[in-house]
Amino acid sequence: MSWDEAPHSVATVPDGDWDLTIWSWLRATARPTAIVLGLGFGLAACTALPGDGPWMGGAASTTTEALPFDVIDLTPTTIANYRQPPPIDRPSTVSNLPAGGRVAVAPGDAIKVRIFEPYEGSIFPTIQRPGADFGVQRVTDDGTINVPFVGTIKVAGLDLSQIEKKVAQQVTATGKAQEPQVIVEFVADRTHTVMVSGDVRNPGRVSLLEGVRTVVEAINKAGGPAGIGGQSANGVGANQFEVIVRRNGQIILQSQFSDVLAGGDIGLQKNDEIVVRPNPRVFTVLGAVVKAGNVDMSKHTVSLLEAMGMVGGLNDTRANKTGVYVFRLGELQTNPTARAKVFRLDLYQPVSIFIAQQFPVQPKDVVYITNAPLYEYDKILTSIYRTVSIVGVARGNIVSTGGF
C-alpha cells in the first residue's frame, strides 16, 4: 500500500488554524525524520570528543577476553599490595667522609712558594718581613716548577708538605739558606676538580680543595639547580630534576635530586662529572574532572585522592563515581615482559575514600574518570534534538526558541 492509498483519519490541531491527516503528516515528515535521526546519531558520535576517553565496559575484572593488561579492583584486600611507599629519607652514607685527604700536585696546577730564614742578613727574609714570596709557580707539563735561588724541582705527584720538605732540602744543599722554613700553598686548582653542568645556576668546574666532598655539596657550590630556592620561578622543585654522576666514563649515580637529598648522596673523586637536568615527574588526569591535564608531582608520593584533588575533583554533572581508573605501564626498561595494569575504584563505596588515600599515583600514570551513562545518553538526545530543530526551522514547521 502506498502513502496515498492509506486510510485517512483526521487529527485537528487545537488552535483550529489548519487540519492535517495523520497519514499526510507522516508522509510529510517520515523521510526528513529518518534523515534527521541519521544525522542526529552521526552528530552524537561527533560530540564524543577524544577527551571523553575510552569506553571502559571491556575493562572488567570478570571478563573472559584475553586483555593486554591486568584489571585490578581496588578494595580493602587488594590495596595491601599497593600501599604508599615508606618515606625515602634514610641515613647518610657521606657523613663520615674526611674533610680533606692527601692532595697531590699535578701539571697545570698553580702553587705559591715562600721561603723564610730565622736569621737576619740571609738571602731569604725572616718570617716577620715581606719579600719571600716568589710569585705563582705553575706546574709544567713535565711536572716541575722553577724557584729562584733554588732551581728546578720535580713536584708532580707530591702533596704540599712533601713539596715544602723537598724545597727546603734543595735550598739547603745549595748553601744559600740555613734552617729554611718553606710554605707552599695552592693558588689555582686545575686537576682536583669536578665538572658540574646542565641545569645549574653556575655551571663549571668546582675544586675539591674548597671543602667539596659530595655530589650535593658540588651542586650547591655551583649555585644549585637553576631557579631553585625551594621552588623555582615556574614552580618546579627538587623533585623535578635528575642527577647523573659519571666517573671514568661510567655512570655511578642516576637519581632524582630529591632522592639524593634524602640520603642518596655519594662522595666525589677528582674528574667526576655531574649533570643536573630536568626530569619532570608528572601524571595525567583525564575525563570527567574539573580541570584535566598533566600534573607535576610536587612531592615524592601523591595519593590517588590527592591526585583528584589537584585537578579540582570530579565533575558532579558528568562523573561516574563507579568508574575511576588508573592506567599504569609495566616497568618495560627493567622487565620487558611486564604487563600493564588498570586499577579500578568505586567511589560510591565509603571505604573507597580510605583506599584512595593509601593508593600511590606514580609518574606517567593516567587517572581517568568515566562519564556517567545518563550524561552519555543526554549528549545523544541533545544532538538529535538540535538536528530536528534545525531541519524543522529550515522547513518552516518548527519555530526556533533560541539557543539550547
Coordinates of C-alpha atoms in Angstrom, one line a residue:
M1 CA 0.0 0.0 0.0
S2 CA 1.3 3.4 -0.9
W3 CA 1.2 6.5 1.2
D4 CA -1.7 8.0 -0.9
E5 CA -3.8 4.7 -0.7
A6 CA -3.7 4.5 3.1
P7 CA -6.9 5.2 5.1
H8 CA -7.3 8.8 6.2
S9 CA -8.1 9.8 9.7
V10 CA -8.3 13.4 10.7
A11 CA -6.3 15.0 13.5
T12 CA -7.3 18.5 14.3
V13 CA -4.8 21.0 15.7
P14 CA -6.2 22.5 18.9
D15 CA -5.9 26.1 17.7
G16 CA -8.0 25.3 14.7
D17 CA -5.7 27.0 12.2
W18 CA -5.4 24.0 10.0
D19 CA -6.2 20.3 9.7
L20 CA -3.7 17.6 8.9
T21 CA -4.5 13.9 8.4
I22 CA -2.2 11.5 10.3
W23 CA -1.0 9.9 7.1
S24 CA -0.3 13.1 5.3
W25 CA 1.7 14.3 8.3
L26 CA 3.7 11.1 8.3
R27 CA 4.2 11.3 4.6
A28 CA 5.5 14.9 5.0
T29 CA 7.8 14.1 7.9
A30 CA 8.8 10.4 7.6
R31 CA 11.7 10.9 5.2
P32 CA 13.1 14.1 6.9
T33 CA 12.8 12.4 10.3
A34 CA 14.7 9.4 9.1
I35 CA 17.4 11.8 7.8
V36 CA 17.3 13.7 11.0
L37 CA 17.8 10.6 13.1
G38 CA 20.7 9.5 10.9
L39 CA 22.2 12.9 11.2
G40 CA 21.5 13.0 14.9
F41 CA 23.3 9.8 15.6
G42 CA 26.1 10.9 13.4
L43 CA 26.4 14.2 15.2
A44 CA 26.1 12.4 18.5
A45 CA 29.2 10.4 17.5
C46 CA 31.0 13.6 16.6
T47 CA 30.3 15.0 20.1
A48 CA 32.2 12.1 21.7
L49 CA 35.4 14.1 21.8
P50 CA 38.7 12.3 22.3
G51 CA 38.9 14.0 25.8
D52 CA 35.9 11.8 26.8
G53 CA 38.3 8.8 26.9
P54 CA 37.8 5.2 26.0
W55 CA 34.8 3.0 26.7
M56 CA 35.6 1.1 29.8
G57 CA 33.0 -1.6 29.6
G58 CA 35.6 -4.1 28.4
A59 CA 38.0 -3.3 31.4
A60 CA 36.1 -5.6 33.7
S61 CA 38.0 -7.9 36.1
T62 CA 35.4 -10.7 35.3
T63 CA 35.8 -10.7 31.6
T64 CA 37.0 -13.8 29.9
E65 CA 38.6 -12.0 27.0
A66 CA 42.3 -12.0 26.8
L67 CA 43.4 -8.5 27.6
P68 CA 46.8 -6.9 27.1
F69 CA 46.6 -5.6 30.7
D70 CA 45.6 -6.8 34.2
V71 CA 42.5 -5.3 35.7
I72 CA 42.7 -4.9 39.5
D73 CA 39.7 -3.7 41.6
L74 CA 41.0 -1.6 44.5
T75 CA 39.4 -3.0 47.7
P76 CA 40.5 -3.2 51.3
T77 CA 42.0 -6.5 50.5
T78 CA 43.9 -5.7 47.3
I79 CA 45.2 -2.3 48.5
A80 CA 47.6 -4.1 50.8
N81 CA 49.9 -4.8 47.8
Y82 CA 49.9 -1.2 46.6
R83 CA 50.1 1.0 49.7
Q84 CA 52.0 4.2 49.8
P85 CA 55.8 3.5 50.0
P86 CA 57.6 4.4 53.2
P87 CA 59.4 7.7 53.4
I88 CA 62.5 7.9 51.2
D89 CA 64.7 9.6 53.9
R90 CA 67.5 7.3 55.0
P91 CA 70.8 7.6 57.0
S92 CA 73.6 9.5 55.2
T93 CA 76.5 7.5 53.8
V94 CA 78.8 10.5 53.5
S95 CA 78.7 12.0 57.0
N96 CA 82.0 10.4 57.9
L97 CA 83.9 11.4 54.8
P98 CA 87.2 13.1 55.8
A99 CA 87.3 16.9 55.5
G100 CA 90.5 16.6 53.4
G101 CA 92.9 14.0 52.3
R102 CA 96.2 13.8 50.5
V103 CA 96.2 16.3 47.6
A104 CA 98.9 15.6 45.0
V105 CA 100.0 18.4 42.7
A106 CA 99.7 17.7 39.0
P107 CA 100.6 19.5 35.8
G108 CA 98.5 22.6 35.3
D109 CA 98.2 23.4 39.0
A110 CA 99.4 26.8 40.2
I111 CA 101.1 27.0 43.6
K112 CA 102.8 29.7 45.6
V113 CA 106.2 29.1 47.3
R114 CA 107.5 31.2 50.2
I115 CA 110.9 30.7 51.9
F116 CA 112.0 32.2 55.2
E117 CA 115.1 32.1 57.3
P118 CA 115.4 32.5 61.1
Y119 CA 118.3 35.0 61.0
E120 CA 118.7 38.5 59.6
G121 CA 121.2 39.1 56.8
S122 CA 120.5 36.0 54.9
I123 CA 119.3 35.7 51.3
F124 CA 115.8 35.0 52.5
P125 CA 114.0 37.3 54.9
T126 CA 112.7 36.3 58.3
I127 CA 109.0 35.4 58.6
Q128 CA 108.3 38.8 60.1
R129 CA 109.4 40.6 57.0
P130 CA 108.0 40.5 53.4
G131 CA 109.9 39.6 50.4
A132 CA 110.0 35.8 50.5
D133 CA 107.1 35.4 48.0
F134 CA 108.3 34.1 44.7
G135 CA 105.0 34.6 42.9
V136 CA 102.8 31.9 41.4
Q137 CA 104.6 28.9 40.1
R138 CA 102.6 26.9 37.5
V139 CA 103.4 23.2 37.3
T140 CA 104.7 22.5 33.8
D141 CA 103.7 19.6 31.7
D142 CA 106.8 17.6 32.9
G143 CA 105.7 18.2 36.5
T144 CA 108.3 20.7 37.6
I145 CA 108.4 24.3 39.0
N146 CA 111.3 26.7 38.9
V147 CA 112.0 28.5 42.2
P148 CA 114.6 31.4 42.3
F149 CA 117.7 30.6 44.2
V150 CA 116.6 27.0 44.3
G151 CA 116.3 25.8 40.7
T152 CA 114.0 23.3 39.1
I153 CA 112.1 21.0 41.4
K154 CA 110.0 17.9 40.4
V155 CA 106.7 18.3 42.3
A156 CA 104.1 16.3 40.3
G157 CA 102.6 13.6 42.4
L158 CA 103.7 15.2 45.7
D159 CA 101.4 16.8 48.2
L160 CA 102.1 20.3 49.7
S161 CA 104.0 19.1 52.7
Q162 CA 106.3 16.9 50.6
I163 CA 107.0 19.8 48.3
E164 CA 107.8 22.0 51.3
K165 CA 110.3 19.4 52.5
K166 CA 111.9 19.0 49.1
V167 CA 112.3 22.7 48.5
A168 CA 113.9 23.1 52.0
Q169 CA 116.3 20.2 51.3
Q170 CA 117.3 21.6 47.9
V171 CA 117.9 25.2 49.0
T172 CA 119.9 23.9 52.0
A173 CA 122.0 21.7 49.6
T174 CA 122.9 24.8 47.6
G175 CA 124.2 26.6 50.7
K176 CA 122.0 29.6 50.1
A177 CA 120.0 29.2 53.3
Q178 CA 120.3 27.9 56.9
E179 CA 117.4 26.2 58.5
P180 CA 114.9 27.5 55.9
Q181 CA 111.2 27.5 56.5
V182 CA 109.1 26.8 53.4
I183 CA 105.4 27.3 52.9
V184 CA 103.7 26.1 49.8
E185 CA 100.0 26.9 49.0
F186 CA 97.6 26.2 46.2
V187 CA 96.7 29.2 44.1
A188 CA 94.6 27.6 41.3
D189 CA 93.5 24.1 41.3
R190 CA 93.3 22.6 37.8
T191 CA 93.3 18.9 38.5
H192 CA 91.4 18.3 41.8
T193 CA 88.1 19.4 40.3
V194 CA 84.7 18.0 39.3
M195 CA 82.6 19.3 36.4
V196 CA 79.1 20.4 37.2
S197 CA 77.0 21.1 34.1
G198 CA 73.4 21.2 33.0
D199 CA 70.6 23.0 34.6
V200 CA 72.5 24.7 37.5
R201 CA 73.0 28.4 38.2
N202 CA 76.8 28.5 37.7
P203 CA 78.0 25.6 35.6
G204 CA 81.7 24.9 35.5
R205 CA 84.5 23.3 37.5
V206 CA 84.3 23.1 41.2
S207 CA 87.5 22.5 43.2
L208 CA 87.6 19.7 45.8
L209 CA 90.1 21.8 47.7
E210 CA 87.3 24.2 48.7
G211 CA 85.8 21.6 51.0
V212 CA 83.6 20.0 48.4
R213 CA 83.3 16.3 49.2
T214 CA 79.9 15.1 47.9
V215 CA 77.5 15.5 45.0
V216 CA 75.1 17.7 46.9
E217 CA 78.0 20.0 48.0
A218 CA 79.2 20.3 44.5
I219 CA 75.8 21.2 43.1
N220 CA 75.3 23.7 45.9
K221 CA 78.7 25.2 45.1
A222 CA 77.5 25.6 41.5
G223 CA 74.5 27.6 42.7
G224 CA 72.0 24.7 42.9
P225 CA 69.6 23.6 40.3
A226 CA 68.6 26.5 38.1
G227 CA 65.8 28.6 39.7
I228 CA 65.5 26.5 42.8
G229 CA 65.2 28.3 46.1
G230 CA 62.9 25.6 47.4
Q231 CA 60.8 26.3 44.3
S232 CA 61.8 27.9 41.0
A233 CA 60.1 30.6 39.3
N234 CA 58.0 28.2 37.3
G235 CA 57.1 26.1 40.4
V236 CA 59.5 23.2 39.6
G237 CA 61.2 21.8 42.8
A238 CA 64.0 19.4 43.5
N239 CA 61.6 16.5 42.8
Q240 CA 61.7 17.5 39.1
F241 CA 65.4 17.3 38.5
E242 CA 67.6 14.3 37.8
V243 CA 71.3 14.0 38.8
I244 CA 73.8 11.9 36.9
V245 CA 77.4 11.3 38.0
R246 CA 80.0 9.8 35.7
R247 CA 83.4 8.5 36.8
N248 CA 86.0 7.3 34.3
G249 CA 83.3 7.3 31.7
Q250 CA 80.9 5.1 33.7
I251 CA 77.6 6.2 35.3
I252 CA 77.8 5.6 39.0
L253 CA 74.7 7.5 40.1
Q254 CA 71.4 8.3 38.3
S255 CA 68.7 9.5 40.6
Q256 CA 66.2 12.3 41.2
F257 CA 67.7 15.2 43.1
S258 CA 65.1 14.8 45.8
D259 CA 66.3 11.2 46.4
V260 CA 69.9 12.4 46.6
L261 CA 68.9 14.9 49.2
A262 CA 67.1 12.2 51.1
G263 CA 70.2 10.2 51.8
G264 CA 71.3 9.1 48.4
D265 CA 74.4 11.4 48.3
I266 CA 77.8 9.9 47.4
G267 CA 81.4 11.0 47.8
L268 CA 83.3 12.5 44.9
Q269 CA 86.7 12.0 43.3
K270 CA 88.6 14.3 41.0
N271 CA 87.5 14.5 37.4
D272 CA 84.0 13.3 38.2
E273 CA 81.3 14.7 36.0
I274 CA 77.9 15.8 37.5
V275 CA 75.0 16.6 35.2
V276 CA 71.8 18.1 36.5
R277 CA 68.9 18.0 34.1
P278 CA 65.1 18.5 34.2
N279 CA 63.3 15.2 34.6
P280 CA 59.7 16.2 35.4
R281 CA 57.7 13.6 37.4
V282 CA 54.1 14.1 36.2
F283 CA 50.9 12.1 35.9
T284 CA 47.9 12.8 33.7
V285 CA 44.3 13.2 34.7
L286 CA 41.6 12.8 32.0
G287 CA 37.8 12.5 31.8
A288 CA 35.1 13.9 34.0
V289 CA 37.1 16.2 36.2
V290 CA 37.0 19.9 36.8
K291 CA 40.4 20.5 35.1
A292 CA 42.0 17.7 33.1
G293 CA 45.7 17.8 32.2
N294 CA 49.2 16.9 33.3
V295 CA 50.0 17.4 37.0
D296 CA 53.5 17.9 38.4
M297 CA 54.3 15.7 41.4
S298 CA 55.5 18.4 43.8
K299 CA 56.4 15.8 46.4
H300 CA 57.8 12.3 46.3
T301 CA 54.5 10.5 46.9
V302 CA 51.0 11.5 45.8
S303 CA 47.9 9.5 46.7
L304 CA 45.0 8.9 44.3
L305 CA 42.8 11.1 46.5
E306 CA 45.4 13.9 46.3
A307 CA 45.6 13.5 42.6
M308 CA 41.9 14.0 42.1
G309 CA 42.0 17.0 44.4
M310 CA 44.8 18.6 42.4
V311 CA 42.5 18.9 39.4
G312 CA 39.6 20.2 41.3
G313 CA 37.9 16.9 42.0
L314 CA 35.2 15.1 39.9
N315 CA 32.8 16.9 37.8
D316 CA 29.4 16.5 39.5
T317 CA 27.3 16.7 36.4
R318 CA 29.5 14.2 34.3
A319 CA 31.5 11.9 36.5
N320 CA 30.6 8.2 37.0
K321 CA 31.6 7.6 40.6
T322 CA 31.9 3.9 39.9
G323 CA 34.4 4.5 37.1
V324 CA 37.7 5.8 38.5
Y325 CA 40.6 4.1 36.7
V326 CA 44.4 4.4 36.9
F327 CA 46.4 3.2 33.9
R328 CA 49.9 2.1 34.6
L329 CA 52.6 0.7 32.2
G330 CA 54.8 -2.1 33.3
E331 CA 58.5 -1.5 34.1
L332 CA 59.5 -2.0 30.4
Q333 CA 63.1 -0.9 30.9
T334 CA 63.8 -3.4 33.8
N335 CA 61.3 -6.1 32.8
P336 CA 60.3 -6.1 29.1
T337 CA 57.7 -8.8 29.7
A338 CA 55.9 -6.8 32.4
R339 CA 52.2 -6.3 31.8
A340 CA 50.3 -3.0 32.1
K341 CA 47.8 -2.7 34.9
V342 CA 44.4 -0.9 35.1
F343 CA 43.3 -0.2 38.6
R344 CA 39.5 0.4 39.2
L345 CA 37.9 2.2 42.1
D346 CA 34.2 2.5 43.0
L347 CA 33.8 5.8 44.9
Y348 CA 30.2 5.0 45.7
Q349 CA 31.6 2.8 48.5
P350 CA 32.5 4.9 51.6
V351 CA 35.6 2.7 52.2
S352 CA 36.9 3.8 48.8
I353 CA 37.9 7.2 50.3
F354 CA 40.3 5.5 52.6
I355 CA 41.6 3.3 49.8
A356 CA 42.2 6.3 47.6
Q357 CA 44.3 7.8 50.4
Q358 CA 46.5 4.8 50.5
F359 CA 46.9 4.1 46.8
P360 CA 50.0 5.9 45.4
V361 CA 50.0 7.5 42.0
Q362 CA 53.3 7.1 40.1
P363 CA 54.9 9.2 37.5
K364 CA 53.4 8.6 34.0
D365 CA 50.2 7.2 35.4
V366 CA 47.0 8.2 33.7
V367 CA 44.0 8.7 36.0
Y368 CA 40.8 8.5 34.0
I369 CA 37.3 9.3 35.3
T370 CA 34.5 7.9 33.1
N371 CA 31.3 9.8 32.2
A372 CA 28.1 8.7 33.8
P373 CA 25.8 6.7 31.4
L374 CA 23.0 9.3 31.8
Y375 CA 25.4 12.0 30.6
E376 CA 26.3 10.0 27.5
Y377 CA 22.6 9.5 26.7
D378 CA 21.9 13.2 27.3
K379 CA 24.6 14.0 24.7
I380 CA 23.0 11.8 22.1
L381 CA 19.5 13.2 22.8
T382 CA 20.7 16.8 22.8
S383 CA 22.4 16.2 19.4
I384 CA 19.2 14.7 18.0
Y385 CA 17.0 17.5 19.4
R386 CA 19.3 20.1 17.9
T387 CA 19.3 18.5 14.5
V388 CA 15.5 18.1 14.4
S389 CA 15.1 21.7 15.4
I390 CA 17.5 22.9 12.7
V391 CA 15.7 20.8 10.0
G392 CA 12.3 22.0 11.3
V393 CA 13.3 25.6 11.2
A394 CA 14.5 25.1 7.6
R395 CA 11.2 23.6 6.6
G396 CA 9.2 26.2 8.5
N397 CA 7.4 23.5 10.6
I398 CA 9.1 24.4 14.0
V399 CA 9.6 27.9 15.4
S400 CA 13.1 28.3 16.8
T401 CA 13.1 29.1 20.5
G402 CA 16.7 30.3 20.7
G403 CA 19.8 28.5 21.9
F404 CA 19.9 25.2 23.7

